[in-house]
Tab-separated table of C-alpha atoms and ligand atoms in Angstrom:
chain	number	residue	atom	x	y	z
A	1	MET	CA	3.158	5.123	30.240
A	2	ASN	CA	2.548	8.458	28.561
A	3	ARG	CA	0.946	7.575	25.245
A	4	LYS	CA	1.759	9.740	22.267
A	5	THR	CA	-1.024	10.900	19.963
A	6	ILE	CA	-1.149	11.018	16.184
A	7	PHE	CA	-3.716	12.978	14.138
A	8	ILE	CA	-4.285	11.627	10.613
A	9	THR	CA	-6.398	12.819	7.686
A	10	GLY	CA	-8.068	10.496	5.163
A	11	CYS	CA	-8.409	7.419	7.392
A	12	SER	CA	-11.328	5.780	5.575
A	13	SER	CA	-9.015	3.628	3.428
A	14	GLY	CA	-5.523	3.072	2.050
A	15	PHE	CA	-2.464	4.521	3.787
A	16	GLY	CA	-4.532	6.549	6.263
A	17	GLN	CA	-6.406	3.550	7.623
A	18	MET	CA	-3.262	1.400	7.703
A	19	ILE	CA	-1.215	4.110	9.445
A	20	ALA	CA	-3.961	4.549	12.065
A	21	GLN	CA	-4.063	0.816	12.752
A	22	HIS	CA	-0.262	0.494	12.898
A	23	PHE	CA	0.192	3.322	15.407
A	24	GLN	CA	-2.649	1.980	17.551
A	25	GLN	CA	-0.946	-1.435	17.614
A	26	HIS	CA	2.270	0.268	18.732
A	27	GLY	CA	0.648	1.890	21.769
A	28	TRP	CA	-0.312	5.294	20.381
A	29	ASN	CA	-3.545	7.233	20.736
A	30	VAL	CA	-4.992	7.863	17.297
A	31	ALA	CA	-7.198	10.752	16.189
A	32	ALA	CA	-8.428	9.194	12.955
A	33	THR	CA	-10.218	11.696	10.751
A	34	MET	CA	-12.357	11.039	7.701
A	35	ARG	CA	-15.168	12.567	5.678
A	36	THR	CA	-17.773	9.977	6.656
A	37	PRO	CA	-16.946	8.335	10.007
A	38	GLU	CA	-20.351	6.579	10.009
A	39	LYS	CA	-19.051	4.336	7.197
A	40	ASP	CA	-16.034	3.137	9.184
A	41	THR	CA	-16.061	-0.583	9.912
A	42	LEU	CA	-12.629	-1.010	11.500
A	43	LEU	CA	-10.977	1.863	13.336
A	44	HIS	CA	-13.844	2.722	15.688
A	45	THR	CA	-13.593	-0.798	17.154
A	46	LEU	CA	-9.971	-0.295	18.288
A	47	PRO	CA	-9.014	0.924	21.763
A	48	ASN	CA	-7.359	4.373	21.989
A	49	VAL	CA	-8.682	5.354	18.570
A	50	LYS	CA	-11.197	8.178	18.230
A	51	LEU	CA	-12.899	9.093	14.981
A	52	TYR	CA	-13.535	12.686	13.866
A	53	ARG	CA	-15.382	14.030	10.859
A	54	LEU	CA	-12.983	16.058	8.755
A	55	ASP	CA	-13.211	17.090	5.117
A	56	VAL	CA	-10.032	18.992	4.266
A	57	THR	CA	-11.997	21.207	1.856
A	58	ILE	CA	-14.403	22.376	4.605
A	59	PRO	CA	-12.553	24.657	7.049
A	60	GLU	CA	-15.177	24.339	9.831
A	61	THR	CA	-14.726	20.554	9.946
A	62	VAL	CA	-10.950	20.985	10.160
A	63	ASP	CA	-11.129	23.422	13.078
A	64	ALA	CA	-13.781	21.387	14.891
A	65	ALA	CA	-11.842	18.112	14.566
A	66	VAL	CA	-8.567	19.695	15.725
A	67	ILE	CA	-10.186	21.371	18.742
A	68	GLN	CA	-12.038	18.197	19.736
A	69	ALA	CA	-8.960	15.976	19.369
A	70	ILE	CA	-6.860	18.336	21.530
A	71	THR	CA	-9.652	18.374	24.119
A	72	ASP	CA	-9.880	14.564	24.103
A	73	PHE	CA	-6.160	13.730	24.105
A	74	CYS	CA	-4.687	16.953	25.649
A	75	LYS	CA	-1.646	16.775	23.385
A	76	ILE	CA	-1.117	15.935	19.707
A	77	ASP	CA	2.443	14.867	18.911
A	78	VAL	CA	2.280	14.056	15.218
A	79	LEU	CA	0.120	15.211	12.290
A	80	VAL	CA	-0.073	13.081	9.142
A	81	ASN	CA	-1.468	14.979	6.152
A	82	ASN	CA	-2.572	12.034	4.036
A	83	ALA	CA	-5.954	12.903	2.474
A	84	GLY	CA	-5.784	13.310	-1.276
A	85	TYR	CA	-6.835	11.952	-4.652
A	86	GLY	CA	-5.657	11.907	-8.246
A	87	ALA	CA	-7.272	14.022	-10.965
A	88	LEU	CA	-5.697	12.505	-14.051
A	89	GLY	CA	-6.055	12.780	-17.796
A	90	ILE	CA	-5.646	15.136	-20.697
A	91	PHE	CA	-5.396	18.614	-19.211
A	92	GLU	CA	-7.418	20.244	-22.003
A	93	LYS	CA	-10.354	18.077	-20.960
A	94	ALA	CA	-10.220	19.230	-17.317
A	95	LYS	CA	-13.000	21.526	-16.190
A	96	GLU	CA	-12.571	24.525	-13.904
A	97	GLU	CA	-14.183	22.419	-11.171
A	98	ASP	CA	-11.606	19.598	-11.682
A	99	MET	CA	-8.738	22.066	-11.286
A	100	ARG	CA	-10.194	23.704	-8.207
A	101	ARG	CA	-11.071	20.431	-6.489
A	102	GLN	CA	-7.628	18.915	-7.031
A	103	MET	CA	-5.826	21.948	-5.600
A	104	GLU	CA	-8.432	22.525	-2.900
A	105	THR	CA	-8.046	18.953	-1.615
A	106	ASN	CA	-4.397	18.038	-2.118
A	107	VAL	CA	-2.838	21.462	-1.505
A	108	LEU	CA	-5.085	23.916	0.349
A	109	GLY	CA	-6.610	21.123	2.438
A	110	LEU	CA	-3.191	20.016	3.627
A	111	MET	CA	-2.185	23.626	4.375
A	112	ARG	CA	-5.453	24.202	6.249
A	113	VAL	CA	-4.989	21.227	8.593
A	114	THR	CA	-1.342	22.186	9.164
A	115	LYS	CA	-2.332	25.745	10.047
A	116	ALA	CA	-5.033	24.560	12.434
A	117	LEU	CA	-2.531	22.464	14.411
A	118	LEU	CA	0.401	24.886	14.419
A	119	PRO	CA	-0.615	27.004	17.443
A	120	HIS	CA	-0.821	23.768	19.482
A	121	PHE	CA	2.581	22.545	18.292
A	122	ARG	CA	4.155	25.957	18.902
A	123	ALA	CA	2.714	26.171	22.402
A	124	ASN	CA	4.334	22.793	23.129
A	125	ARG	CA	7.517	23.768	21.264
A	126	SER	CA	7.344	20.290	19.709
A	127	GLY	CA	5.478	18.359	17.061
A	128	THR	CA	6.056	16.499	13.803
A	129	ILE	CA	4.219	17.202	10.575
A	130	ILE	CA	4.376	14.331	8.091
A	131	ASN	CA	3.124	15.192	4.633
A	132	ILE	CA	2.321	12.411	2.195
A	133	GLY	CA	3.830	13.938	-0.895
A	134	SER	CA	4.772	11.797	-3.869
A	135	VAL	CA	7.547	11.043	-6.265
A	136	ALA	CA	5.092	12.864	-8.585
A	137	GLY	CA	6.069	15.998	-6.651
A	138	GLU	CA	9.672	15.601	-7.776
A	139	LEU	CA	9.197	14.320	-11.337
A	140	ALA	CA	6.477	14.957	-13.910
A	141	PHE	CA	4.613	12.166	-15.719
A	142	PRO	CA	2.450	12.255	-18.843
A	143	TYR	CA	-1.304	12.284	-18.028
A	144	PHE	CA	-0.560	13.637	-14.510
A	145	ALA	CA	-0.564	17.404	-15.146
A	146	LEU	CA	-3.009	18.424	-12.402
A	147	TYR	CA	-1.950	15.788	-9.897
A	148	ASN	CA	1.707	16.624	-10.563
A	149	ALA	CA	0.940	20.308	-9.993
A	150	SER	CA	-0.710	19.488	-6.666
A	151	LYS	CA	2.110	17.247	-5.425
A	152	TYR	CA	4.843	19.661	-6.587
A	153	ALA	CA	2.997	22.216	-4.456
A	154	VAL	CA	2.899	19.853	-1.463
A	155	ASN	CA	6.594	19.039	-1.802
A	156	GLY	CA	7.592	22.688	-2.265
A	157	PHE	CA	5.412	23.810	0.636
A	158	SER	CA	6.917	21.160	2.925
A	159	LYS	CA	10.492	22.024	1.964
A	160	ALA	CA	9.969	25.741	2.644
A	161	LEU	CA	7.989	25.225	5.848
A	162	TYR	CA	10.815	23.060	7.176
A	163	TYR	CA	12.989	26.142	7.780
A	164	GLU	CA	10.493	28.267	9.675
A	165	LEU	CA	9.249	25.455	11.892
A	166	LYS	CA	12.622	23.917	12.733
A	167	MET	CA	13.475	26.901	14.927
A	168	GLN	CA	10.155	26.357	16.746
A	169	GLY	CA	11.125	22.778	17.557
A	170	ILE	CA	8.649	21.387	14.991
A	171	ALA	CA	9.856	18.890	12.367
A	172	VAL	CA	8.430	18.752	8.837
A	173	LYS	CA	8.826	15.416	7.065
A	174	LEU	CA	7.994	14.617	3.474
A	175	VAL	CA	7.130	11.033	2.580
A	176	LEU	CA	7.591	10.267	-1.126
A	177	PRO	CA	5.926	7.047	-2.288
A	178	GLY	CA	6.096	5.715	-5.836
A	179	MET	CA	3.061	3.796	-7.127
A	180	MET	CA	1.618	1.770	-4.264
A	181	LYS	CA	-1.095	-0.855	-4.336
A	182	THR	CA	-3.928	0.967	-2.574
A	183	ASP	CA	-7.246	1.741	-4.189
A	184	PHE	CA	-5.842	5.120	-5.265
A	185	PHE	CA	-6.081	4.214	-8.967
A	186	GLY	CA	-9.675	3.046	-8.406
A	187	ARG	CA	-11.781	4.946	-5.873
A	188	SER	CA	-9.447	7.946	-5.613
A	189	MET	CA	-8.808	8.522	-9.297
A	190	THR	CA	-10.947	10.737	-11.482
A	191	VAL	CA	-10.278	10.983	-15.216
A	192	PHE	CA	-11.261	14.065	-17.204
A	193	GLU	CA	-13.947	13.436	-19.818
A	194	ASP	CA	-14.775	15.848	-22.626
A	195	ASN	CA	-15.859	14.372	-25.948
A	196	ALA	CA	-15.597	17.779	-27.598
A	197	VAL	CA	-11.810	17.753	-27.189
A	198	LYS	CA	-10.340	15.745	-30.080
A	199	GLY	CA	-6.844	14.851	-31.204
A	200	TYR	CA	-5.431	13.088	-28.158
A	201	GLU	CA	-7.039	9.660	-28.759
A	202	LYS	CA	-3.925	7.571	-29.478
A	203	PHE	CA	-1.781	9.319	-26.841
A	204	GLU	CA	-4.521	8.986	-24.248
A	205	GLU	CA	-5.290	5.333	-24.936
A	206	THR	CA	-1.648	4.266	-24.780
A	207	THR	CA	-0.708	6.423	-21.813
A	208	ARG	CA	-3.753	5.468	-19.766
A	209	HIS	CA	-3.177	1.780	-20.513
A	210	ASN	CA	0.468	2.031	-19.420
A	211	ILE	CA	-0.281	4.012	-16.264
A	212	MET	CA	-2.926	1.459	-15.193
A	213	HIS	CA	-0.545	-1.379	-16.052
A	214	MET	CA	2.128	0.156	-13.796
A	215	ALA	CA	-0.429	0.834	-11.062
A	216	GLU	CA	-1.406	-2.851	-11.042
A	217	ARG	CA	2.227	-3.608	-10.277
A	218	GLY	CA	2.369	-1.032	-7.494
A	219	GLU	CA	4.436	-1.703	-4.397
A	220	ASP	CA	3.243	-2.814	-0.966
A	221	PRO	CA	1.555	0.083	0.908
A	222	ALA	CA	2.951	-1.357	4.159
A	223	LEU	CA	6.246	0.255	3.086
A	224	VAL	CA	4.602	3.670	3.407
A	225	VAL	CA	3.213	2.788	6.831
A	226	ARG	CA	6.632	1.697	8.097
A	227	THR	CA	8.229	4.840	6.714
A	228	VAL	CA	5.658	7.074	8.396
A	229	PHE	CA	6.287	5.232	11.674
A	230	LYS	CA	10.028	5.755	11.285
A	231	ALA	CA	9.533	9.450	10.468
A	232	ALA	CA	7.283	9.877	13.523
A	233	THR	CA	9.552	8.098	15.965
A	234	THR	CA	12.995	9.268	14.789
A	235	ASP	CA	14.004	12.320	16.730
A	236	THR	CA	15.716	14.182	13.873
A	237	PHE	CA	14.858	16.908	11.408
A	238	ARG	CA	15.395	14.684	8.347
A	239	LEU	CA	13.070	16.057	5.664
A	240	MET	CA	12.832	13.568	2.778
A	241	TYR	CA	11.668	9.944	3.040
A	242	PRO	CA	11.448	8.223	-0.377
A	243	VAL	CA	9.470	4.964	-0.190
A	244	GLY	CA	10.060	1.849	-2.291
A	245	TRP	CA	12.396	1.007	-5.152
A	246	GLN	CA	10.465	2.960	-7.790
A	247	ALA	CA	10.731	6.246	-5.937
A	248	ARG	CA	14.404	5.694	-5.125
A	249	LEU	CA	15.263	4.753	-8.699
A	250	LEU	CA	13.379	7.708	-10.181
A	251	LEU	CA	15.008	10.153	-7.767
A	252	ILE	CA	18.465	8.791	-8.581
A	253	LEU	CA	17.716	9.102	-12.315
A	254	LYS	CA	16.504	12.659	-11.754
A	255	TYR	CA	19.812	13.604	-10.180
A	256	ILE	CA	22.197	11.760	-12.493
A	257	LEU	CA	20.586	12.079	-15.934
A	258	PRO	CA	20.342	15.257	-17.991
A	259	HIS	CA	16.683	16.321	-17.863
A	260	PRO	CA	16.065	16.153	-21.654
A	261	LEU	CA	17.269	12.537	-21.649
A	262	LEU	CA	15.103	11.636	-18.661
A	263	ARG	CA	12.085	13.211	-20.365
A	264	ARG	CA	12.768	11.239	-23.548
A	265	ILE	CA	13.001	7.967	-21.618
A	266	MET	CA	9.746	8.728	-19.810
A	267	GLU	CA	7.982	9.733	-23.031
A	268	THR	CA	9.094	6.600	-24.864
A	269	ALA	CA	8.272	4.280	-21.973
A	270	ILE	CA	4.823	5.680	-21.206
A	271	THR	CA	3.287	7.339	-24.251
A	272	ARG	CA	4.569	5.619	-27.410
A	273	ARG	CA	3.393	2.015	-27.279
A	274	LYS	CA	1.448	-0.214	-24.919
A	275	ILE	CA	3.463	-2.161	-22.376
B	1	LIG	N1	-1.292	4.956	-3.821
B	1	LIG	C1	-0.292	5.555	-4.415
B	1	LIG	O1	0.297	5.025	-5.368
B	1	LIG	C2	0.190	6.891	-3.909
B	1	LIG	C3	1.471	7.308	-4.274
B	1	LIG	C4	1.944	8.532	-3.818
B	1	LIG	C5	1.148	9.318	-3.004
B	1	LIG	N2	-0.106	8.910	-2.676
B	1	LIG	C6	-0.904	9.783	-1.803
B	1	LIG	O2	-1.282	9.064	-0.656
B	1	LIG	C7	-2.458	9.638	-0.089
B	1	LIG	C8	-3.442	8.547	0.260
B	1	LIG	O3	-3.781	7.824	-0.889
B	1	LIG	P1	-4.081	6.252	-0.892
B	1	LIG	O4	-3.185	5.652	-1.878
B	1	LIG	O5	-4.122	5.720	0.488
B	1	LIG	O6	-5.541	6.239	-1.568
B	1	LIG	P2	-7.004	5.983	-0.934
B	1	LIG	O7	-7.070	4.657	-0.289
B	1	LIG	O8	-7.942	6.258	-2.032
B	1	LIG	O9	-7.134	7.090	0.214
B	1	LIG	C9	-7.410	8.433	-0.032
B	1	LIG	C10	-8.002	8.996	1.245
B	1	LIG	O10	-8.131	10.432	1.112
B	1	LIG	C11	-9.445	10.753	1.548
B	1	LIG	N3	-9.937	12.007	1.006
B	1	LIG	C12	-10.129	12.363	-0.286
B	1	LIG	N4	-10.639	13.611	-0.348
B	1	LIG	C13	-10.767	14.045	0.938
B	1	LIG	C14	-11.229	15.238	1.542
B	1	LIG	N5	-11.701	16.257	0.807
B	1	LIG	N6	-11.184	15.344	2.890
B	1	LIG	C15	-10.737	14.327	3.652
B	1	LIG	N7	-10.314	13.140	3.151
B	1	LIG	C16	-10.322	13.024	1.808
B	1	LIG	C17	-10.310	9.588	1.112
B	1	LIG	O11	-11.520	9.626	1.822
B	1	LIG	P3	-12.967	9.231	1.196
B	1	LIG	O12	-13.168	7.786	1.560
B	1	LIG	O13	-13.930	10.126	1.891
B	1	LIG	O14	-12.895	9.460	-0.283
B	1	LIG	C18	-9.401	8.441	1.528
B	1	LIG	O15	-9.512	8.195	2.908
B	1	LIG	C19	-2.961	10.660	-1.109
B	1	LIG	O16	-2.561	11.950	-0.702
B	1	LIG	C20	-2.218	10.275	-2.385
B	1	LIG	O17	-2.024	11.379	-3.240
B	1	LIG	C21	-0.606	7.710	-3.107
């Protein structure tokens, strides 16, 4: 049997690790990339999985991992751009470094890995690029200004890239999860701190409380894994893959409600009083 190969970023935890494990169990080769492979306790033990050091913000690690994975597996069939984190909080409290790091990781990092794999996909006249976007790339939420900006960029990038790669035989797919129960709102969330910025106390306390409350009720991340598997194994150019009831509901509301009304509902539900 000719095994297919998937290349995934951000495999140390959450969706990335689960996607790697799922594809391995379904007979795929997996190029599992992460910032610190020496900390891995699971994936390196699985057959047909190889680990590569890759930090999406360090171009040399991207190029080296892509070259090595192509050398090891000869052909990459699917790229999953998963690595990312959430820089949340009151925008006025964000530092220059917070802004740069969020965009550098979630947006430029994803573009960088895509660009590194494109010559290989084009030479094969095939390949699938699956970007883990977010419903936060289709709708804006209070407290999410920087993260929203990064995911709107990911979603917009994916939608535009779709056209130019389709004629090369390469499919771009955009997976749109709602809030999922990974450790995203723990290990992968940074909150801006700046005691000199006053005046947001009540808004911040309520909004943060409500966001964390909703995150605790996040959906099963296995839904994302199954959706990525479907996107990778369905031979079509379908672009959008919403995941879970939250994402579906929010996207329906976005299309049927007038935007001022939707904004008012969101504002009342999230910022006015604690859930
Ligand atoms: N969970 C949700 O509710 C949700 C919803 C929509 C979209 N998403 C998106 O899903 C993706 C995965 O998140 P998750 O929920 O699975 O959270 P997670 O478990 O915290 O995973 C995030 C992964 O990204 C990696 N990462 C962060 N910065 C990186 C960098 N510079 N280079 C390479 N890897 C880096 C982390 O690696 P380290 O261990 O090195 O930090 C980790 O493996 C993210 O893009 C996130 O925006 C999540």
